[in-house]
Short mmCIF file of C-alpha atoms in Angstrom, two decimals:
data_model
loop_
_atom_site.label_atom_id
_atom_site.label_comp_id
_atom_site.label_asym_id
_atom_site.label_seq_id
_atom_site.Cartn_x
_atom_site.Cartn_y
_atom_site.Cartn_z
CA MET A 10 -34.92 2.01 -238.30
CA LYS A 11 -37.90 -0.05 -238.22
CA ASN A 12 -37.45 -3.50 -239.14
CA LYS A 13 -37.15 -3.13 -243.17
CA GLU A 14 -34.40 -3.91 -245.23
CA ILE A 15 -33.11 -0.78 -246.91
CA GLU A 16 -32.98 -0.75 -250.61
CA PHE A 17 -31.52 1.76 -252.16
CA PRO A 18 -30.14 2.18 -255.76
CA ASP A 19 -26.75 2.18 -256.29
CA CYS A 20 -27.05 2.91 -260.57
CA TRP A 21 -29.67 4.17 -262.46
CA GLU A 22 -31.43 0.53 -263.38
CA GLU A 23 -32.21 0.76 -259.70
CA VAL A 24 -34.11 4.29 -259.46
CA LEU A 25 -38.20 4.06 -259.88
CA PRO A 26 -39.87 6.17 -262.10
CA ALA A 27 -41.27 8.57 -259.02
CA GLU A 28 -37.74 8.94 -258.15
CA TRP A 29 -36.37 9.84 -261.64
CA LEU A 30 -38.71 12.76 -261.95
CA TYR A 31 -37.88 13.86 -258.27
CA VAL A 32 -34.34 13.91 -259.53
CA LEU A 33 -35.04 15.73 -262.71
CA ARG A 34 -36.92 18.45 -260.35
CA LEU A 35 -34.39 18.62 -257.98
CA ARG A 36 -32.02 19.21 -261.11
CA LYS A 37 -34.03 22.17 -262.12
CA LYS A 38 -34.36 23.75 -258.71
CA LEU A 39 -30.34 24.02 -258.39
CA ASP A 40 -29.97 25.74 -261.81
CA GLU A 41 -32.49 27.85 -260.87
CA LYS A 42 -32.30 28.66 -256.86
CA ARG A 43 -29.57 30.67 -255.43
CA GLY A 44 -28.12 29.30 -252.52
CA LEU A 45 -29.07 25.81 -253.18
CA THR A 46 -26.08 23.10 -252.83
CA LEU A 47 -25.58 19.99 -254.37
CA SER A 48 -25.20 18.07 -250.77
CA ASP A 49 -28.79 20.00 -250.29
CA VAL A 50 -30.17 18.22 -253.53
CA LYS A 51 -28.32 15.21 -252.57
CA ARG A 52 -29.83 14.75 -249.19
CA GLU A 53 -33.37 15.56 -250.34
CA TRP A 54 -33.32 13.10 -253.00
CA CYS A 55 -32.32 10.41 -250.38
CA ARG A 56 -35.27 11.37 -247.87
CA PHE A 57 -37.80 11.22 -250.69
CA VAL A 58 -36.40 7.90 -251.54
CA LEU A 59 -36.60 6.27 -248.25
CA SER A 60 -40.09 7.52 -247.94
CA ASN A 61 -41.03 6.42 -251.40
CA ARG A 62 -39.61 2.99 -250.32
CA GLY A 63 -41.46 2.97 -247.01
CA VAL A 64 -38.31 3.53 -244.87
CA ARG A 65 -39.48 5.07 -241.35
CA ALA A 66 -37.22 5.99 -238.35
CA LYS A 67 -37.53 5.36 -234.93
CA SER A 68 -35.68 8.69 -234.31
CA LYS A 69 -34.95 11.70 -236.03
CA ASN A 70 -31.07 11.72 -235.24
CA GLU A 71 -30.71 8.30 -236.77
CA TYR A 72 -32.83 9.18 -239.83
CA TYR A 73 -30.67 12.32 -240.83
CA ILE A 74 -27.56 10.04 -240.23
CA LEU A 75 -28.88 7.62 -243.00
CA ILE A 76 -29.62 10.07 -245.03
CA TYR A 77 -26.33 11.81 -244.70
CA ASN A 78 -24.60 8.19 -245.31
CA LEU A 79 -26.42 7.76 -248.30
CA ALA A 80 -26.31 10.94 -249.95
CA MET A 81 -22.56 10.29 -249.92
CA THR A 82 -22.81 7.37 -252.01
CA LEU A 83 -24.28 9.32 -254.79
CA ASN A 84 -20.91 10.04 -256.99
CA TRP A 85 -22.31 7.61 -259.54
CA MET A 86 -25.40 10.05 -260.23
CA TRP A 87 -23.35 13.57 -260.14
CA ALA A 88 -20.33 14.85 -261.55
CA GLU A 89 -19.24 18.10 -259.80
CA SER A 90 -15.83 20.32 -261.14
CA GLU A 91 -13.36 20.77 -258.55
CA ASP A 92 -13.96 24.29 -257.83
CA GLY A 93 -17.75 23.32 -257.49
CA GLY A 94 -18.49 25.72 -260.56
CA THR A 95 -20.00 23.10 -262.61
CA VAL A 96 -22.69 20.18 -261.45
CA GLU A 97 -23.84 17.59 -263.88
CA LEU A 98 -26.57 14.88 -263.95
CA THR A 99 -24.49 12.12 -265.23
CA PHE A 100 -27.31 9.85 -266.52
CA ASP A 101 -25.90 7.06 -268.61
CA SER A 102 -28.19 4.12 -268.85
CA THR A 103 -30.61 2.87 -271.78
CA MET A 104 -32.91 1.90 -269.02
CA ASN A 105 -36.03 4.05 -269.53
CA LEU A 106 -37.18 5.51 -265.86
CA LEU A 107 -40.16 6.92 -267.52
CA PRO A 108 -42.26 4.28 -269.12
CA ALA A 109 -45.33 6.53 -269.52
CA TRP A 110 -46.55 10.44 -269.25
CA LYS A 111 -49.97 11.22 -268.79
CA ASN A 112 -51.80 9.31 -271.46
CA LEU A 113 -48.74 8.84 -273.80
CA ARG A 114 -46.25 5.88 -273.90
CA GLY A 115 -42.41 6.16 -274.09
CA PRO A 116 -40.23 3.57 -275.86
CA LEU A 117 -39.43 0.26 -274.20
CA SER A 118 -35.97 0.15 -272.29
CA HIS A 119 -32.79 -0.59 -274.66
CA GLY A 120 -34.74 0.89 -277.67
CA SER A 121 -36.19 -2.53 -278.39
CA ASP A 122 -39.26 -1.00 -279.75
CA LEU A 123 -37.88 2.02 -281.62
CA THR A 124 -38.70 1.48 -285.33
CA PHE A 125 -35.75 2.80 -287.49
CA GLY A 126 -37.92 6.12 -288.84
CA GLU A 127 -38.87 6.86 -285.41
CA PHE A 128 -35.12 6.66 -284.32
CA ARG A 129 -34.37 8.51 -287.51
CA GLN A 130 -36.23 11.49 -287.12
CA ALA A 131 -35.78 11.54 -283.09
CA THR A 132 -32.01 11.64 -283.69
CA MET A 133 -32.47 14.70 -286.25
CA MET A 134 -34.39 16.64 -283.32
CA MET A 135 -31.49 15.89 -280.87
CA ASN A 136 -28.74 16.90 -283.18
CA ALA A 137 -30.89 20.26 -283.58
CA TYR A 138 -31.60 20.94 -280.13
CA ASN A 139 -28.03 20.38 -279.44
CA ALA A 140 -26.66 22.92 -281.97
CA THR A 141 -29.19 25.59 -281.08
CA LYS A 142 -30.88 24.71 -277.46
CA ASP A 143 -34.27 25.47 -279.44
CA PRO A 144 -37.01 24.52 -277.08
CA ALA A 145 -39.34 23.71 -279.71
CA MET A 146 -36.58 20.93 -281.24
CA LEU A 147 -36.64 19.17 -277.38
CA GLN A 148 -40.54 19.19 -277.60
CA MET A 149 -40.37 17.90 -281.06
CA LEU A 150 -37.89 15.24 -279.74
CA CYS A 151 -40.16 14.12 -277.00
CA GLY A 152 -43.37 13.86 -279.28
CA ILE A 153 -41.74 11.56 -281.63
CA LEU A 154 -40.82 9.50 -278.71
CA TYR A 155 -44.16 9.53 -276.67
CA ARG A 156 -47.02 8.84 -278.37
CA LYS A 157 -50.41 7.27 -277.67
CA PRO A 158 -50.97 3.81 -276.74
CA GLY A 159 -51.05 0.90 -279.17
CA LYS A 160 -54.87 0.25 -279.81
CA LYS A 161 -54.47 -3.72 -279.19
CA ILE A 162 -52.49 -3.52 -275.93
CA GLY A 163 -54.27 -5.82 -273.23
CA LYS A 164 -56.28 -7.63 -275.69
CA ALA A 165 -56.18 -11.17 -276.90
CA ASP A 166 -54.80 -10.26 -280.62
CA PHE A 167 -51.81 -7.85 -279.32
CA ASP A 168 -49.65 -7.13 -282.16
CA GLY A 169 -46.83 -5.77 -279.94
CA ASN A 170 -47.13 -2.48 -280.78
CA TYR A 171 -47.26 -0.57 -277.25
CA ARG A 172 -47.22 2.58 -279.24
CA GLU A 173 -49.46 4.30 -282.01
CA GLU A 174 -47.52 3.75 -285.08
CA PHE A 175 -45.19 6.59 -286.01
CA ASN A 176 -45.96 8.80 -289.08
CA GLN A 177 -43.59 11.64 -290.18
CA ALA A 178 -46.17 13.63 -291.46
CA ARG A 179 -47.52 13.74 -287.85
CA ILE A 180 -44.41 15.23 -285.93
CA ASN A 181 -46.09 18.78 -285.36
CA LEU A 182 -48.99 17.01 -283.97
CA TYR A 183 -46.66 14.49 -281.57
CA ALA A 184 -45.13 17.77 -280.77
CA GLU A 185 -48.46 19.70 -279.48
CA ARG A 186 -49.66 16.54 -277.43
CA VAL A 187 -46.25 17.11 -275.13
CA ARG A 188 -46.79 20.64 -274.70
CA THR A 189 -47.44 20.77 -271.23
CA MET A 190 -44.71 18.63 -270.52
CA PRO A 191 -42.45 20.10 -267.87
CA VAL A 192 -39.19 21.63 -269.14
CA GLN A 193 -37.18 19.32 -266.77
CA ILE A 194 -39.01 16.15 -267.67
CA GLN A 195 -38.57 17.05 -271.38
CA TRP A 196 -34.42 16.92 -270.44
CA GLY A 197 -35.12 13.78 -268.74
CA VAL A 198 -36.30 12.25 -272.10
CA TYR A 199 -33.33 13.91 -273.87
CA ALA A 200 -31.12 12.38 -271.45
CA TRP A 201 -32.38 8.96 -271.60
CA PHE A 202 -32.38 9.79 -275.95
CA SER A 203 -28.81 10.96 -275.91
CA SER A 204 -27.53 7.78 -273.51
CA PHE A 205 -29.13 5.40 -276.10
CA CYS A 206 -27.32 7.03 -279.08
CA GLU A 207 -24.13 6.69 -277.21
CA TYR A 208 -24.73 3.18 -276.03
CA LEU A 209 -25.80 2.08 -279.78
CA MET A 210 -22.68 3.24 -281.06
CA THR A 211 -20.34 2.06 -278.21
CA GLY A 212 -22.22 -0.84 -276.09
CA THR A 213 -23.04 -4.55 -276.01
CA PHE A 214 -26.77 -5.33 -276.81
CA ILE A 215 -28.07 -8.96 -275.60
CA ILE A 216 -29.92 -9.69 -278.96
CA ASP A 217 -31.86 -13.61 -278.90
CA GLY A 218 -29.21 -14.18 -275.94
CA THR A 219 -26.21 -13.35 -278.06
CA GLU A 220 -23.83 -10.24 -277.37
CA VAL A 221 -24.10 -7.90 -280.37
CA SER A 222 -22.04 -4.70 -280.52
CA PHE A 223 -22.65 -2.11 -283.36
CA ALA A 224 -19.66 -0.25 -282.92
CA GLN A 225 -17.59 -1.26 -285.97
CA ILE A 226 -20.66 0.06 -288.32
CA PHE A 227 -19.85 3.24 -286.82
CA GLY A 228 -16.50 3.19 -287.17
CA GLN A 229 -15.33 2.99 -283.78
CA GLY A 230 -13.56 0.34 -281.76
CA GLU A 231 -11.48 -0.25 -285.05
CA SER A 232 -7.84 0.82 -283.29
CA ASP A 233 -6.17 2.29 -280.17
CA GLU A 234 -6.31 5.63 -281.09
CA GLY A 235 -10.19 6.28 -279.46
CA PRO A 236 -13.62 6.24 -281.47
CA LYS A 237 -13.77 7.79 -284.52
CA GLU A 238 -16.14 10.10 -286.08
CA GLU A 239 -19.45 8.21 -286.82
CA SER A 240 -18.96 7.30 -290.48
CA LEU A 241 -22.60 6.64 -291.26
CA GLY A 242 -25.80 9.12 -291.44
CA MET A 243 -29.78 7.72 -290.81
CA ASN A 244 -30.36 9.01 -294.42
CA SER A 245 -27.97 7.20 -295.79
CA ILE A 246 -28.76 3.85 -293.91
CA LEU A 247 -32.20 4.27 -295.13
CA PHE A 248 -31.71 4.73 -298.81
CA SER A 249 -28.71 1.86 -299.06
CA VAL A 250 -30.56 -0.84 -297.05
CA ALA A 251 -33.96 0.18 -298.89
CA GLU A 252 -32.16 0.08 -302.15
CA ALA A 253 -31.19 -3.95 -301.17
CA GLY A 254 -34.84 -4.42 -300.75
CA ILE A 255 -34.18 -6.10 -297.65
CA PHE A 256 -37.25 -4.94 -295.53
CA GLY A 257 -38.90 -3.29 -298.44
CA ASN A 258 -39.10 0.16 -299.92
CA VAL A 259 -37.65 3.65 -297.97
CA GLU A 260 -41.33 3.42 -296.11
CA GLN A 261 -41.26 -0.15 -294.95
CA THR A 262 -37.28 0.17 -294.06
CA ASP A 263 -38.62 3.12 -292.05
CA ASN A 264 -41.16 1.06 -290.12
CA THR A 265 -38.44 -1.79 -289.24
CA LEU A 266 -37.39 -2.08 -285.85
CA LEU A 267 -34.10 -0.14 -285.43
CA LEU A 268 -32.31 -2.88 -283.95
CA ARG A 269 -33.03 -5.20 -287.12
CA VAL A 270 -31.66 -2.92 -289.40
CA MET A 271 -28.84 -2.54 -287.27
CA MET A 272 -28.58 -6.30 -287.00
CA LYS A 273 -28.28 -6.48 -291.22
CA LEU A 274 -25.85 -3.64 -291.49
CA LEU A 275 -23.59 -5.47 -289.25
CA ASP A 276 -24.00 -8.63 -291.01
CA ASP A 277 -22.80 -6.84 -294.02
CA LYS A 278 -19.88 -5.27 -292.57
CA LEU A 279 -18.78 -8.29 -291.07
CA ARG A 280 -18.96 -10.13 -294.90
CA ALA A 281 -17.60 -7.28 -296.54
CA ASP A 282 -14.57 -7.38 -294.17
CA ALA A 283 -14.27 -10.86 -294.22
CA MET A 284 -13.96 -10.81 -298.31
CA THR A 285 -11.41 -7.92 -297.70
CA ARG A 286 -9.19 -10.12 -295.50
CA LYS A 287 -9.64 -12.81 -297.98
CA GLN A 288 -8.48 -10.97 -300.90
CA THR A 289 -5.69 -9.50 -299.00
CA SER A 290 -4.27 -13.15 -298.08
CA THR A 291 -4.46 -14.26 -301.50
CA LYS A 292 -2.08 -11.48 -302.92
#
């Protein structure tokens, strides 16, 4: 190889946007093209990554060996059944590897700019797609998450909104805007949002320098019996928080950042648990 240090990804967080789009394209080819194997896909993706990162070879043999060796490291990216009959792309990150598509912007990584209302509607579409596999539901999910840029980006009075404000009444318009988004990219948006939802219920966030887990809100992590069924629906959360007036009425609560709402719910849960323990200990 030429004198260049090879920086090759070994987790999703290190994958560049162009490389994410290419692996989605290869996933689609693997599903549709007869005779194409997972090994073929792995090697082709490695070749693309090396080229994308400016790695060149002095000899073809050396280059082929490097690609072969790198392809053997991609177990974190793909899962294959023992008989080879089932192959799955295992995306499990909250890093949004597709910050923008054409003139539309997606959510910031880790869901840091998702509003509660946007998340609530997107969750409904994801669940509907999971149940029906209706392409229209997937398109609506993508439209909700990928919207036009905020009007004040790059200006001195930037208000922190990288995307236009979410409006539930415009969901059909949002879906129409992503009508030409290739199906493999739509699946990539779905994969990211699904991973984020899972992490929201089980993972640990760093908020203002503090580690925070919302698992207790969803009734998980409370016993050794494994995760429990989600105990709170998004609509019930909306109305309970709005009734308390913490962030205002229903509409104002929907416009509040998701993680702020979750922090309030967690605080309420911890206070309630502490009160219950205190009452139990005094009996």
